[in-house]
Short mmCIF file of C-alpha atoms in Angstrom, two decimals:
data_model
loop_
_atom_site.label_atom_id
_atom_site.label_comp_id
_atom_site.label_asym_id
_atom_site.label_seq_id
_atom_site.Cartn_x
_atom_site.Cartn_y
_atom_site.Cartn_z
CA VAL A 25 -160.25 161.68 66.58
CA PHE A 26 -156.75 161.76 68.04
CA GLN A 27 -153.45 159.92 68.07
CA GLY A 28 -152.52 158.58 71.48
CA ARG A 29 -150.16 156.24 73.21
CA ILE A 30 -151.62 153.81 75.75
CA LEU A 31 -149.78 154.17 79.06
CA THR A 32 -151.76 151.85 81.35
CA ARG A 33 -154.92 149.77 81.49
CA ARG A 34 -157.01 149.19 84.59
CA LEU A 35 -160.26 147.31 85.19
CA VAL A 36 -162.76 149.42 87.11
CA GLY A 37 -165.95 147.60 87.91
CA GLN A 38 -167.46 146.35 84.62
CA GLU A 39 -165.39 148.80 82.57
CA THR A 40 -161.84 149.27 81.35
CA ARG A 41 -159.99 152.56 81.82
CA TYR A 42 -156.97 153.39 79.70
CA GLU A 43 -154.60 156.19 80.53
CA VAL A 44 -153.64 157.72 77.23
CA GLU A 45 -150.98 160.25 76.30
CA VAL A 46 -152.57 162.46 73.64
CA LYS A 47 -150.02 162.98 70.87
CA THR A 48 -152.01 164.69 68.08
CA PRO A 49 -155.63 165.78 68.21
CA TYR A 50 -157.02 165.78 64.74
CA ARG A 51 -160.68 166.65 65.00
CA HIS A 52 -162.35 167.22 68.31
CA ARG A 53 -165.47 168.84 69.60
CA PHE A 54 -164.30 168.99 73.20
CA PRO A 55 -160.90 170.03 74.58
CA LEU A 56 -158.28 167.31 75.13
CA VAL A 57 -155.43 167.57 77.65
CA PRO A 58 -152.03 165.88 77.24
CA ARG A 59 -153.16 162.95 79.43
CA GLU A 60 -156.65 161.58 79.26
CA TYR A 61 -158.59 158.60 80.49
CA VAL A 62 -160.42 156.69 77.78
CA TRP A 63 -163.17 154.39 78.97
CA VAL A 64 -164.37 151.13 77.33
CA PRO A 65 -167.73 149.81 78.59
CA ASN A 66 -166.51 146.20 79.02
CA THR A 67 -163.71 144.16 80.56
CA CYS A 68 -163.06 141.72 77.70
CA GLY A 69 -160.37 143.90 76.08
CA CYS A 70 -162.45 144.90 73.04
CA PRO A 71 -161.01 146.72 71.26
CA PRO A 72 -157.65 145.27 72.26
CA LEU A 73 -155.25 148.10 73.10
CA ARG A 74 -151.70 147.35 74.24
CA ASP A 75 -149.62 149.35 76.66
CA GLY A 76 -146.91 151.44 74.95
CA THR A 77 -148.56 151.31 71.55
CA GLU A 78 -149.82 154.28 69.64
CA TYR A 79 -153.26 154.28 68.12
CA LEU A 80 -155.58 156.42 66.10
CA LEU A 81 -158.73 156.62 68.26
CA MET A 82 -162.20 157.83 67.43
CA ALA A 83 -164.00 158.28 70.71
CA ARG A 84 -166.92 160.35 71.87
CA ARG A 85 -167.64 162.44 74.94
CA HIS A 86 -170.10 160.87 77.35
CA VAL A 87 -172.03 162.96 79.84
CA ASN A 88 -174.70 161.30 81.96
CA HIS A 89 -178.17 162.81 82.54
CA GLU A 90 -177.23 164.23 85.93
CA HIS A 91 -174.10 165.92 84.38
CA THR A 92 -171.98 164.37 87.13
CA LEU A 93 -170.00 162.17 84.77
CA ASN A 94 -168.00 163.61 81.82
CA ARG A 95 -165.59 161.23 80.18
CA ILE A 96 -164.17 159.99 76.87
CA LEU A 97 -165.84 156.81 75.82
CA LEU A 98 -164.57 154.32 73.17
CA GLN A 99 -167.42 151.96 72.44
CA HIS A 100 -166.82 148.29 71.59
CA ASP A 101 -167.41 149.04 67.94
CA GLY A 102 -165.42 152.25 68.10
CA TYR A 103 -162.50 153.06 65.80
CA ALA A 104 -159.09 152.15 67.28
CA ARG A 105 -156.33 151.36 64.83
CA PRO A 106 -152.59 151.19 65.34
CA TRP A 107 -151.10 154.53 64.33
CA THR A 108 -149.07 154.63 61.09
CA PRO A 109 -147.96 157.49 58.91
CA ARG A 110 -150.58 156.29 56.39
CA GLU A 111 -153.36 156.65 58.98
CA ASP A 112 -152.10 160.12 59.77
CA ARG A 113 -152.20 161.10 56.07
CA LEU A 114 -155.72 159.67 55.64
CA VAL A 115 -157.09 161.53 58.66
CA ARG A 116 -155.57 164.82 57.59
CA GLU A 117 -157.03 164.40 54.05
CA ALA A 118 -160.42 163.59 55.46
CA ALA A 119 -160.36 166.63 57.73
CA ARG A 120 -160.15 168.86 54.66
CA HIS A 121 -163.46 167.49 53.41
CA CYS A 122 -165.38 167.30 56.75
#
């Protein structure tokens, strides 16, 4: 779970790749760098993420069986909400209990 600002969107094959500026990592099981690529396994724009907008994203790390692909994946039913101070407060409160 992290707060990030969408910098660019690019269609790559049958997937969408977002370049994201990581603002605040809340809870993560793998290291995040200041700039990450977040992949969505479709080209329909689901979930719809706009350039220049900040979101609270809940994504997962995806590593293929051959261990040649290691990326951050936001599934079509993944959590992507526009970031607000309220979202920040809710995530920080939840982190105390999880």
